[in-house]
CSV table of C-alpha atoms in Angstrom, one decimal:
chain,number,residue,atom,x,y,z
A,1,UNK,CA,-40.5,-1.4,-44.0
A,2,UNK,CA,-36.9,-2.4,-44.2
A,3,UNK,CA,-37.6,-5.6,-42.4
A,4,UNK,CA,-40.4,-6.5,-44.9
A,5,UNK,CA,-38.1,-5.7,-47.8
A,6,UNK,CA,-35.4,-8.0,-46.5
A,7,UNK,CA,-37.8,-10.8,-46.0
A,8,UNK,CA,-38.8,-10.5,-49.6
A,9,UNK,CA,-35.3,-10.2,-50.9
A,10,UNK,CA,-34.1,-13.3,-49.0
A,11,UNK,CA,-37.0,-15.4,-50.4
A,12,UNK,CA,-37.4,-14.3,-54.0
A,13,UNK,CA,-34.8,-11.6,-54.8
A,14,UNK,CA,-35.1,-11.9,-58.6
A,15,UNK,CA,-38.9,-11.6,-58.7
A,16,UNK,CA,-39.4,-8.4,-56.8
A,17,UNK,CA,-41.1,-5.4,-58.5
A,18,UNK,CA,-38.7,-2.7,-59.5
A,19,UNK,CA,-39.6,-0.3,-56.7
A,20,UNK,CA,-39.6,-3.1,-54.1
A,21,UNK,CA,-36.2,-4.2,-55.3
A,22,UNK,CA,-34.9,-0.7,-55.0
A,23,UNK,CA,-36.4,-0.4,-51.5
A,24,UNK,CA,-34.6,-3.6,-50.5
A,25,UNK,CA,-31.4,-2.2,-52.0
A,26,UNK,CA,-31.6,1.0,-50.1
A,27,UNK,CA,-32.7,-0.6,-46.8
A,28,UNK,CA,-29.8,-3.0,-47.0
A,29,UNK,CA,-27.4,-0.1,-47.8
A,30,UNK,CA,-28.6,1.7,-44.7
A,31,UNK,CA,-28.4,-1.4,-42.4
A,32,UNK,CA,-25.0,-2.4,-43.7
A,33,UNK,CA,-23.4,1.0,-43.5
A,34,UNK,CA,-25.1,2.4,-40.4
A,35,UNK,CA,-22.5,3.9,-38.0
A,36,UNK,CA,-19.5,3.5,-40.2
A,37,UNK,CA,-17.0,6.3,-40.2
A,38,UNK,CA,-16.7,8.3,-43.4
A,39,UNK,CA,-13.6,7.2,-45.4
A,40,UNK,CA,-12.3,7.2,-48.9
A,41,UNK,CA,-13.4,3.6,-49.3
A,42,UNK,CA,-16.9,3.0,-50.6
A,43,UNK,CA,-19.5,1.3,-48.5
A,44,UNK,CA,-21.2,-2.0,-49.1
A,45,UNK,CA,-24.6,-1.9,-50.8
A,46,UNK,CA,-27.6,-4.0,-51.2
A,47,UNK,CA,-26.4,-6.0,-54.1
A,48,UNK,CA,-25.1,-7.9,-51.0
A,49,UNK,CA,-27.4,-10.1,-49.0
A,50,UNK,CA,-27.5,-11.5,-45.5
A,51,UNK,CA,-29.6,-14.7,-45.4
A,52,UNK,CA,-30.8,-16.4,-42.2
A,53,UNK,CA,-29.8,-20.0,-42.3
A,54,UNK,CA,-32.7,-20.9,-39.9
A,55,UNK,CA,-30.5,-23.2,-37.8
A,56,UNK,CA,-31.7,-22.0,-34.4
A,57,UNK,CA,-29.0,-22.2,-31.7
A,58,UNK,CA,-26.8,-24.6,-33.6
A,59,UNK,CA,-23.0,-24.4,-33.1
A,60,UNK,CA,-20.3,-25.3,-35.5
A,61,UNK,CA,-17.2,-24.1,-37.2
A,62,UNK,CA,-19.0,-22.1,-40.0
A,63,UNK,CA,-16.2,-23.1,-42.4
A,64,UNK,CA,-17.2,-22.6,-46.0
A,65,UNK,CA,-16.1,-23.9,-49.4
A,66,UNK,CA,-17.3,-23.1,-52.9
A,67,UNK,CA,-17.4,-25.9,-55.4
A,68,UNK,CA,-19.5,-27.2,-58.3
A,69,UNK,CA,-21.5,-23.9,-58.5
A,70,UNK,CA,-22.5,-24.2,-54.8
A,71,UNK,CA,-21.5,-22.9,-51.4
A,72,UNK,CA,-21.1,-25.3,-48.5
A,73,UNK,CA,-21.3,-24.4,-44.8
A,74,UNK,CA,-20.2,-26.7,-42.0
A,75,UNK,CA,-22.4,-26.6,-38.9
A,76,UNK,CA,-23.1,-28.8,-35.9
A,77,UNK,CA,-24.5,-31.9,-37.5
A,78,UNK,CA,-24.7,-31.2,-41.2
A,79,UNK,CA,-23.3,-29.3,-44.2
A,80,UNK,CA,-25.7,-26.6,-45.4
A,81,UNK,CA,-25.8,-26.3,-49.2
A,82,UNK,CA,-26.5,-22.9,-50.9
A,83,UNK,CA,-26.7,-21.7,-54.4
A,84,UNK,CA,-24.1,-19.5,-56.0
A,85,UNK,CA,-26.6,-16.6,-55.2
A,86,UNK,CA,-26.3,-17.4,-51.5
A,87,UNK,CA,-29.8,-19.0,-51.2
A,88,UNK,CA,-29.9,-22.2,-49.0
A,89,UNK,CA,-31.1,-25.2,-51.1
A,90,UNK,CA,-30.6,-28.1,-48.8
A,91,UNK,CA,-28.2,-29.9,-46.5
A,92,UNK,CA,-26.0,-33.0,-46.3
A,93,UNK,CA,-26.9,-34.8,-43.1
A,94,UNK,CA,-25.7,-37.8,-41.2
A,95,UNK,CA,-22.4,-36.2,-40.4
A,96,UNK,CA,-20.8,-36.1,-37.0
A,97,UNK,CA,-19.6,-32.5,-36.3
A,98,UNK,CA,-18.2,-31.4,-39.7
A,99,UNK,CA,-15.6,-28.8,-39.1
A,100,UNK,CA,-13.1,-28.0,-41.9
A,101,UNK,CA,-14.0,-28.0,-45.6
A,102,UNK,CA,-12.0,-28.1,-48.8
A,103,UNK,CA,-12.7,-28.8,-52.4
A,104,UNK,CA,-10.9,-30.6,-55.2
A,105,UNK,CA,-9.2,-28.6,-57.9
A,106,UNK,CA,-11.9,-29.3,-60.5
A,107,UNK,CA,-14.8,-28.6,-58.0
A,108,UNK,CA,-16.3,-32.1,-58.3
A,109,UNK,CA,-15.5,-33.2,-54.8
A,110,UNK,CA,-16.0,-31.6,-51.4
A,111,UNK,CA,-13.9,-32.8,-48.4
A,112,UNK,CA,-15.1,-32.5,-44.9
A,113,UNK,CA,-13.2,-33.2,-41.6
A,114,UNK,CA,-15.7,-34.9,-39.3
A,115,UNK,CA,-14.4,-34.0,-35.8
A,116,UNK,CA,-17.1,-36.0,-34.0
A,117,UNK,CA,-16.5,-39.4,-35.8
A,118,UNK,CA,-12.8,-38.9,-36.5
A,119,UNK,CA,-13.2,-39.3,-40.3
A,120,UNK,CA,-12.7,-37.5,-43.5
A,121,UNK,CA,-15.7,-37.6,-45.8
A,122,UNK,CA,-15.5,-37.1,-49.6
A,123,UNK,CA,-18.7,-35.8,-51.2
A,124,UNK,CA,-19.8,-35.5,-54.8
A,125,UNK,CA,-20.7,-31.9,-55.3
A,126,UNK,CA,-23.2,-32.7,-58.1
A,127,UNK,CA,-25.2,-35.4,-56.3
A,128,UNK,CA,-24.3,-34.5,-52.7
A,129,UNK,CA,-23.7,-38.2,-52.1
A,130,UNK,CA,-20.9,-39.3,-49.7
A,131,UNK,CA,-18.5,-41.2,-52.0
A,132,UNK,CA,-15.8,-42.2,-49.4
A,133,UNK,CA,-15.2,-42.1,-45.7
A,134,UNK,CA,-11.6,-42.3,-44.5
A,135,UNK,CA,-11.0,-43.5,-41.0
A,136,UNK,CA,-8.8,-41.2,-38.9
A,137,UNK,CA,-9.4,-42.7,-35.5
A,138,UNK,CA,-5.7,-42.8,-34.9
A,139,UNK,CA,-5.6,-39.1,-35.5
A,140,UNK,CA,-8.6,-37.8,-33.4
A,141,UNK,CA,-10.7,-34.7,-34.0
A,142,UNK,CA,-9.6,-33.8,-37.6
A,143,UNK,CA,-10.5,-30.1,-37.7
A,144,UNK,CA,-8.8,-28.1,-40.4
A,145,UNK,CA,-8.4,-28.9,-44.1
A,146,UNK,CA,-6.1,-27.5,-46.8
A,147,UNK,CA,-5.5,-28.8,-50.3
A,148,UNK,CA,-2.4,-28.6,-52.5
A,149,UNK,CA,-2.7,-30.5,-55.8
A,150,UNK,CA,-4.2,-33.9,-55.1
A,151,UNK,CA,-3.0,-33.9,-51.5
A,152,UNK,CA,-5.1,-32.9,-48.5
A,153,UNK,CA,-3.5,-31.6,-45.4
A,154,UNK,CA,-5.4,-32.3,-42.2
A,155,UNK,CA,-4.8,-30.6,-38.8
A,156,UNK,CA,-6.1,-32.8,-36.1
A,157,UNK,CA,-6.4,-32.6,-32.3
A,158,UNK,CA,-9.2,-32.5,-29.8
A,159,UNK,CA,-9.8,-29.2,-28.1
A,160,UNK,CA,-7.6,-28.6,-25.0
A,161,UNK,CA,-6.2,-32.2,-25.3
A,162,UNK,CA,-2.5,-32.9,-26.0
A,163,UNK,CA,-1.7,-35.0,-29.0
A,164,UNK,CA,-2.6,-32.9,-32.0
A,165,UNK,CA,-0.7,-32.8,-35.3
A,166,UNK,CA,-0.8,-32.6,-39.0
A,167,UNK,CA,-1.1,-35.3,-41.6
A,168,UNK,CA,-1.5,-35.6,-45.4
A,169,UNK,CA,-3.8,-37.8,-47.6
A,170,UNK,CA,-3.2,-38.4,-51.3
A,171,UNK,CA,-6.7,-38.3,-52.6
A,172,UNK,CA,-5.7,-39.6,-56.0
A,173,UNK,CA,-5.2,-43.0,-54.4
A,174,UNK,CA,-8.1,-45.5,-54.1
A,175,UNK,CA,-7.5,-45.9,-50.4
A,176,UNK,CA,-5.6,-42.9,-49.1
A,177,UNK,CA,-3.3,-43.6,-46.2
A,178,UNK,CA,-2.6,-40.9,-43.5
A,179,UNK,CA,1.0,-39.7,-43.6
A,180,UNK,CA,1.8,-37.7,-40.4
A,181,UNK,CA,4.0,-34.7,-40.5
A,182,UNK,CA,7.0,-35.1,-38.2
A,183,UNK,CA,6.3,-32.2,-35.9
A,184,UNK,CA,5.9,-31.8,-32.1
A,185,UNK,CA,2.5,-32.7,-30.7
A,186,UNK,CA,0.2,-29.8,-29.9
A,187,UNK,CA,-2.9,-29.1,-27.7
A,188,UNK,CA,-5.8,-29.1,-30.1
A,189,UNK,CA,-5.5,-28.6,-33.9
A,190,UNK,CA,-3.0,-26.2,-35.4
A,191,UNK,CA,-3.9,-23.5,-37.9
A,192,UNK,CA,-2.6,-24.5,-41.3
A,193,UNK,CA,-2.5,-23.2,-44.8
A,194,UNK,CA,-1.3,-25.0,-48.0
A,195,UNK,CA,-1.1,-24.2,-51.7
A,196,UNK,CA,1.1,-25.2,-54.6
A,197,UNK,CA,4.5,-26.2,-53.1
A,198,UNK,CA,4.1,-24.6,-49.6
A,199,UNK,CA,2.6,-25.7,-46.3
A,200,UNK,CA,2.4,-23.4,-43.3
A,201,UNK,CA,1.8,-24.8,-39.8
A,202,UNK,CA,1.1,-22.2,-37.1
A,203,UNK,CA,1.2,-24.3,-34.0
A,204,UNK,CA,2.5,-21.4,-31.9
A,205,UNK,CA,3.6,-17.8,-32.4
A,206,UNK,CA,6.4,-18.8,-34.8
A,207,UNK,CA,4.9,-20.6,-37.8
A,208,UNK,CA,6.9,-23.3,-39.6
A,209,UNK,CA,7.0,-23.2,-43.4
A,210,UNK,CA,7.5,-26.5,-45.3
A,211,UNK,CA,8.6,-27.0,-48.9
A,212,UNK,CA,6.5,-29.7,-50.7
A,213,UNK,CA,8.4,-29.6,-54.0
A,214,UNK,CA,9.7,-33.1,-53.8
A,215,UNK,CA,6.6,-34.8,-52.4
A,216,UNK,CA,8.1,-35.1,-48.9
A,217,UNK,CA,7.7,-32.0,-46.7
A,218,UNK,CA,11.0,-30.3,-46.0
A,219,UNK,CA,11.3,-27.5,-43.4
A,220,UNK,CA,12.0,-24.3,-45.3
A,221,UNK,CA,12.3,-22.2,-42.2
A,222,UNK,CA,10.4,-20.4,-39.4
A,223,UNK,CA,8.8,-17.0,-39.6
A,224,UNK,CA,10.3,-14.7,-37.0
A,225,UNK,CA,7.5,-12.9,-35.2
A,226,UNK,CA,9.4,-11.7,-32.2
A,227,UNK,CA,8.8,-8.0,-33.0
A,228,UNK,CA,5.0,-8.4,-33.4
A,229,UNK,CA,2.4,-8.0,-30.7
A,230,UNK,CA,1.2,-11.6,-30.8
A,231,UNK,CA,-0.5,-12.9,-27.7
A,232,UNK,CA,-1.6,-16.4,-28.6
A,233,UNK,CA,-0.7,-17.4,-32.2
A,234,UNK,CA,-2.5,-16.8,-35.5
A,235,UNK,CA,-6.3,-16.6,-35.6
A,236,UNK,CA,-6.6,-17.3,-39.3
A,237,UNK,CA,-4.4,-17.8,-42.4
A,238,UNK,CA,-4.9,-17.2,-46.1
A,239,UNK,CA,-2.4,-18.4,-48.6
A,240,UNK,CA,-2.1,-17.3,-52.2
A,241,UNK,CA,-2.8,-19.9,-54.9
A,242,UNK,CA,0.8,-20.0,-55.9
A,243,UNK,CA,2.0,-20.6,-52.3
A,244,UNK,CA,4.3,-17.6,-52.3
A,245,UNK,CA,2.5,-15.3,-49.8
A,246,UNK,CA,0.4,-15.7,-46.7
A,247,UNK,CA,-1.9,-13.2,-44.9
A,248,UNK,CA,-2.1,-13.8,-41.2
A,249,UNK,CA,-4.3,-12.4,-38.4
A,250,UNK,CA,-2.4,-12.6,-35.1
A,251,UNK,CA,-4.5,-12.4,-32.0
A,252,UNK,CA,-4.4,-9.2,-29.9
A,253,UNK,CA,-3.0,-6.9,-32.5
A,254,UNK,CA,-4.6,-4.0,-34.4
A,255,UNK,CA,-3.5,-5.0,-38.0
A,256,UNK,CA,-2.8,-8.1,-40.1
A,257,UNK,CA,0.3,-8.9,-42.1
A,258,UNK,CA,1.4,-10.3,-45.5
A,259,UNK,CA,4.5,-12.5,-45.4
A,260,UNK,CA,6.7,-13.7,-48.3
A,261,UNK,CA,6.9,-17.5,-47.9
A,262,UNK,CA,10.1,-17.8,-50.0
A,263,UNK,CA,12.2,-15.3,-48.1
A,264,UNK,CA,10.1,-15.6,-44.8
A,265,UNK,CA,10.1,-11.9,-44.6
A,266,UNK,CA,7.3,-9.4,-43.8
A,267,UNK,CA,5.9,-7.7,-46.9
A,268,UNK,CA,3.5,-5.2,-45.2
A,269,UNK,CA,0.9,-4.6,-42.6
A,270,UNK,CA,-2.7,-3.8,-43.3
A,271,UNK,CA,-5.4,-1.9,-41.4
A,272,UNK,CA,-3.3,-0.5,-38.6
A,273,UNK,CA,-4.2,3.1,-39.5
A,274,UNK,CA,-7.9,2.2,-39.0
A,275,UNK,CA,-7.5,1.6,-35.3
A,276,UNK,CA,-9.3,-1.7,-35.5
A,277,UNK,CA,-8.4,-4.5,-33.1
A,278,UNK,CA,-8.6,-8.3,-33.1
A,279,UNK,CA,-8.6,-9.2,-36.7
A,280,UNK,CA,-9.9,-12.8,-36.8
A,281,UNK,CA,-11.2,-13.9,-40.3
A,282,UNK,CA,-9.2,-13.5,-43.5
A,283,UNK,CA,-9.2,-14.7,-47.1
A,284,UNK,CA,-7.3,-13.9,-50.2
A,285,UNK,CA,-8.9,-13.9,-53.7
A,286,UNK,CA,-7.9,-16.7,-56.1
A,287,UNK,CA,-6.1,-14.2,-58.3
A,288,UNK,CA,-4.3,-12.7,-55.3
A,289,UNK,CA,-5.4,-9.2,-56.0
A,290,UNK,CA,-7.8,-8.8,-53.0
A,291,UNK,CA,-7.7,-9.7,-49.3
A,292,UNK,CA,-10.7,-9.6,-47.0
A,293,UNK,CA,-10.4,-9.3,-43.3
A,294,UNK,CA,-12.7,-8.8,-40.3
A,295,UNK,CA,-12.5,-8.5,-36.6
A,296,UNK,CA,-15.1,-10.4,-34.7
A,297,UNK,CA,-15.7,-8.8,-31.4
A,298,UNK,CA,-15.5,-5.6,-29.3
A,299,UNK,CA,-17.4,-2.4,-29.8
A,300,UNK,CA,-20.7,-1.9,-31.5
A,301,UNK,CA,-19.5,-2.4,-35.0
A,302,UNK,CA,-17.9,-5.5,-36.6
A,303,UNK,CA,-16.2,-4.0,-39.6
A,304,UNK,CA,-15.0,-6.1,-42.6
A,305,UNK,CA,-12.7,-4.5,-45.1
A,306,UNK,CA,-11.5,-5.4,-48.6
A,307,UNK,CA,-7.9,-4.4,-49.4
A,308,UNK,CA,-5.9,-4.2,-52.6
A,309,UNK,CA,-3.0,-6.5,-52.0
A,310,UNK,CA,-0.6,-4.6,-54.3
A,311,UNK,CA,-1.0,-1.2,-52.7
A,312,UNK,CA,-2.4,-2.0,-49.3
A,313,UNK,CA,-5.2,0.4,-49.9
A,314,UNK,CA,-8.7,-0.2,-48.5
A,315,UNK,CA,-11.2,-0.7,-51.4
A,316,UNK,CA,-14.4,-1.2,-49.5
A,317,UNK,CA,-15.8,-1.2,-46.0
A,318,UNK,CA,-18.9,-2.7,-44.6
A,319,UNK,CA,-20.4,-3.8,-41.3
A,320,UNK,CA,-21.9,-7.2,-42.1
A,321,UNK,CA,-25.1,-5.9,-40.3
A,322,UNK,CA,-23.1,-5.8,-37.0
A,323,UNK,CA,-22.7,-9.6,-37.0
A,324,UNK,CA,-19.6,-11.6,-36.0
A,325,UNK,CA,-17.8,-13.0,-39.0
A,326,UNK,CA,-16.7,-16.5,-38.0
A,327,UNK,CA,-13.0,-17.3,-38.3
A,328,UNK,CA,-12.2,-19.3,-41.4
A,329,UNK,CA,-15.6,-18.7,-43.0
A,330,UNK,CA,-14.6,-16.3,-45.8
A,331,UNK,CA,-14.8,-17.9,-49.3
A,332,UNK,CA,-14.4,-16.4,-52.7
A,333,UNK,CA,-16.6,-17.8,-55.5
A,334,UNK,CA,-16.3,-16.3,-58.9
A,335,UNK,CA,-16.4,-12.5,-58.3
A,336,UNK,CA,-18.4,-12.9,-55.0
A,337,UNK,CA,-17.3,-13.2,-51.4
A,338,UNK,CA,-19.2,-15.3,-48.9
A,339,UNK,CA,-18.9,-15.5,-45.1
A,340,UNK,CA,-20.9,-17.0,-42.2
A,341,UNK,CA,-21.9,-14.5,-39.5
A,342,UNK,CA,-23.5,-14.8,-36.1
A,343,UNK,CA,-25.8,-12.6,-34.2
A,344,UNK,CA,-27.2,-13.0,-30.7
A,345,UNK,CA,-30.6,-12.2,-29.4
A,346,UNK,CA,-32.2,-14.8,-27.1
A,347,UNK,CA,-30.4,-17.5,-29.0
A,348,UNK,CA,-27.6,-17.4,-31.5
A,349,UNK,CA,-28.5,-17.1,-35.2
A,350,UNK,CA,-26.3,-17.9,-38.1
A,351,UNK,CA,-26.4,-16.1,-41.5
A,352,UNK,CA,-24.8,-16.5,-44.9
A,353,UNK,CA,-23.5,-13.2,-46.1
A,354,UNK,CA,-22.8,-12.6,-49.7
A,355,UNK,CA,-20.8,-9.6,-51.1
A,356,UNK,CA,-22.0,-9.5,-54.7
A,357,UNK,CA,-19.2,-8.7,-57.2
A,358,UNK,CA,-16.5,-8.2,-54.5
A,359,UNK,CA,-13.8,-8.6,-57.2
A,360,UNK,CA,-15.5,-6.3,-59.7
A,361,UNK,CA,-14.2,-2.7,-60.1
A,362,UNK,CA,-16.3,-0.2,-58.1
A,363,UNK,CA,-18.1,2.7,-59.7
A,364,UNK,CA,-17.9,6.1,-57.9
A,365,UNK,CA,-20.8,8.4,-56.8
A,366,UNK,CA,-20.8,11.9,-55.3
A,367,UNK,CA,-23.8,13.7,-53.8
A,368,UNK,CA,-23.9,17.3,-52.7
A,369,UNK,CA,-26.9,19.0,-51.0
A,370,UNK,CA,-27.5,22.0,-48.7
A,371,UNK,CA,-26.3,21.6,-45.2
A,372,UNK,CA,-29.6,23.1,-44.0
A,373,UNK,CA,-33.0,23.5,-45.6
A,374,UNK,CA,-36.5,24.9,-44.7
A,375,UNK,CA,-39.5,22.7,-44.2
A,376,UNK,CA,-41.9,22.9,-47.3
A,377,UNK,CA,-39.1,24.5,-49.3
A,378,UNK,CA,-37.4,23.0,-52.3
A,379,UNK,CA,-33.9,21.5,-51.7
A,380,UNK,CA,-31.7,20.9,-54.7
A,381,UNK,CA,-29.1,18.1,-54.9
A,382,UNK,CA,-26.3,17.5,-57.4
A,383,UNK,CA,-23.8,14.7,-58.0
A,384,UNK,CA,-21.9,12.7,-60.4
A,385,UNK,CA,-21.5,9.0,-61.4
A,386,UNK,CA,-18.1,7.9,-62.7
A,387,UNK,CA,-17.1,4.5,-64.0
A,388,UNK,CA,-14.2,2.7,-62.2
A,389,UNK,CA,-11.7,3.8,-64.9
A,390,UNK,CA,-12.7,7.4,-64.5
A,391,UNK,CA,-14.7,7.6,-67.7
A,392,UNK,CA,-18.2,9.0,-68.1
A,393,UNK,CA,-21.0,6.5,-67.8
A,394,UNK,CA,-23.3,7.9,-70.5
A,395,UNK,CA,-26.9,7.9,-69.4
A,396,UNK,CA,-27.7,5.8,-66.3
A,397,UNK,CA,-30.6,5.5,-63.9
A,398,UNK,CA,-30.0,5.9,-60.1
A,399,UNK,CA,-32.2,5.0,-57.2
A,400,UNK,CA,-32.9,7.8,-54.7
A,401,UNK,CA,-34.2,7.8,-51.2
A,402,UNK,CA,-34.0,9.6,-47.9
A,403,UNK,CA,-33.9,8.3,-44.3
A,404,UNK,CA,-35.4,10.0,-41.3
A,405,UNK,CA,-35.2,8.4,-37.8
A,406,UNK,CA,-34.6,5.0,-39.4
A,407,UNK,CA,-37.6,5.3,-41.8
A,408,UNK,CA,-36.6,5.0,-45.4
A,409,UNK,CA,-38.7,6.7,-48.1
A,410,UNK,CA,-38.1,6.1,-51.8
A,411,UNK,CA,-38.1,9.0,-54.2
A,412,UNK,CA,-38.3,9.0,-58.0
A,413,UNK,CA,-35.3,7.7,-59.8
A,414,UNK,CA,-32.9,10.2,-61.3
A,415,UNK,CA,-31.3,9.9,-64.8
A,416,UNK,CA,-27.7,11.0,-65.3
A,417,UNK,CA,-26.5,13.1,-68.1
A,418,UNK,CA,-24.0,11.6,-70.6
A,419,UNK,CA,-21.1,12.9,-68.5
A,420,UNK,CA,-22.6,11.3,-65.3
A,421,UNK,CA,-23.8,14.5,-63.7
A,422,UNK,CA,-27.3,14.6,-62.3
A,423,UNK,CA,-29.7,16.9,-60.3
A,424,UNK,CA,-32.8,16.3,-58.3
A,425,UNK,CA,-35.0,18.3,-56.0
A,426,UNK,CA,-37.1,17.4,-52.9
A,427,UNK,CA,-39.5,19.3,-50.7
A,428,UNK,CA,-39.2,18.0,-47.1
A,429,UNK,CA,-42.4,17.9,-45.2
A,430,UNK,CA,-40.9,17.2,-41.8
A,431,UNK,CA,-38.1,18.9,-39.8
A,432,UNK,CA,-35.1,17.1,-38.4
A,433,UNK,CA,-32.0,15.5,-39.9
A,434,UNK,CA,-32.6,13.8,-43.2
A,435,UNK,CA,-30.0,11.6,-45.0
A,436,UNK,CA,-30.4,11.5,-48.8
A,437,UNK,CA,-29.0,8.5,-50.7
A,438,UNK,CA,-28.3,7.8,-54.3
A,439,UNK,CA,-27.5,4.3,-55.5
A,440,UNK,CA,-26.4,2.5,-58.7
A,441,UNK,CA,-27.0,-1.2,-58.9
A,442,UNK,CA,-24.4,-3.7,-60.0
A,443,UNK,CA,-23.7,-4.2,-63.7
A,444,UNK,CA,-22.1,-7.3,-65.2
A,445,UNK,CA,-18.7,-5.6,-65.1
A,446,UNK,CA,-19.0,-3.1,-62.2
A,447,UNK,CA,-19.8,-3.3,-58.6
A,448,UNK,CA,-22.6,-1.1,-57.3
A,449,UNK,CA,-21.8,2.2,-55.5
A,450,UNK,CA,-23.7,4.7,-53.3
A,451,UNK,CA,-23.3,8.2,-51.9
A,452,UNK,CA,-25.2,10.1,-49.3
A,453,UNK,CA,-25.5,13.6,-47.7
A,454,UNK,CA,-27.2,14.9,-44.6
A,455,UNK,CA,-29.5,17.9,-44.5
A,456,UNK,CA,-30.7,19.6,-41.3
A,457,UNK,CA,-34.4,20.7,-42.0
A,458,UNK,CA,-35.7,23.5,-39.9
A,459,UNK,CA,-39.4,24.6,-39.5
């Protein structure tokens, strides 16, 4: 039943009948939250979607960029194009191993590092036409892209081959000329991050920070990471739009850090108390208020968490359907968060995951029921819906369901009182452990929320 609901939701999510849409919502909630530990953070719900990109066993970076009202995904021989709702709409083909992606400030241009042909491609985001190709043969395997103002920063270097480095291109020029950064050569391409007047180059375990204020990069200093448990450099970097902070995911460590790029000092660590290892993918929201991070391997679950950057508190937790979130693939678009995930069966499959309203404030739901109940007897449940600011929601409708052995059954909707409180009853006709779930859908200003409780039903 859940599989059928997902197939419907991926194809025509806005045209489902009300009950089918709620079934899709509840199924997605269950799949996304299965196995997660109970915490104060809310869990992701089916306003989110995970869409099969139908690529087969196709490899690629999975790097993403949002521009011109679209989402772009770099794969083996093309750039997949999706709508702002996360629905694939086409592809830009004729590209040799697109790897890193970046967009212009106004969103009218997409830039792609073509590792296979040693080029940079400029693409019109409205027409999807390639408007320029810049030859980078002298700087082989361009792999990572970062933009600051009109300048693109390109990290190049073929895998496991000595001779990598970083260069810049002024895209406001008719014929941009590569300007190499005077740094030591590396094996492969360095991890880089750039914004405003700051460039960060993590070619080893001690990243170098450059000041771009005067047009010519000047070394500001080196981040001292000697006291951290870093095995092999940074996995991923996310820099704030003003270039003052960076969030970094060192390999083989059970947290990630925020660094002040002016003083080169550690601000705080995130996630250590969760006991999660190997954070790999990371992104910071354009307004700098949220940071998303995931770890991509090890254990049965692949958690992703959204944190408040000011307090370090975890806002939301989800499992991305137990897929691996690819490093560098997080992208914020409006209030949504996108990522590319992978799952293995007989072959590898790639998916586009959308967290709908990731930057919206989250409503709160509670649900209380009996710990045990009798078969064929009425069980009563109570709860409360609260708006993100703590106020009463007035009258709202909530979807209700219960899960038994993976089977989801929808129940009649429940309507809250003006103060957000609600009550519903159910007569279980089977014995066993039943999980009851209530769910409120997204509103234009509030992200959805859910609550559940478990009841042991005896004969």
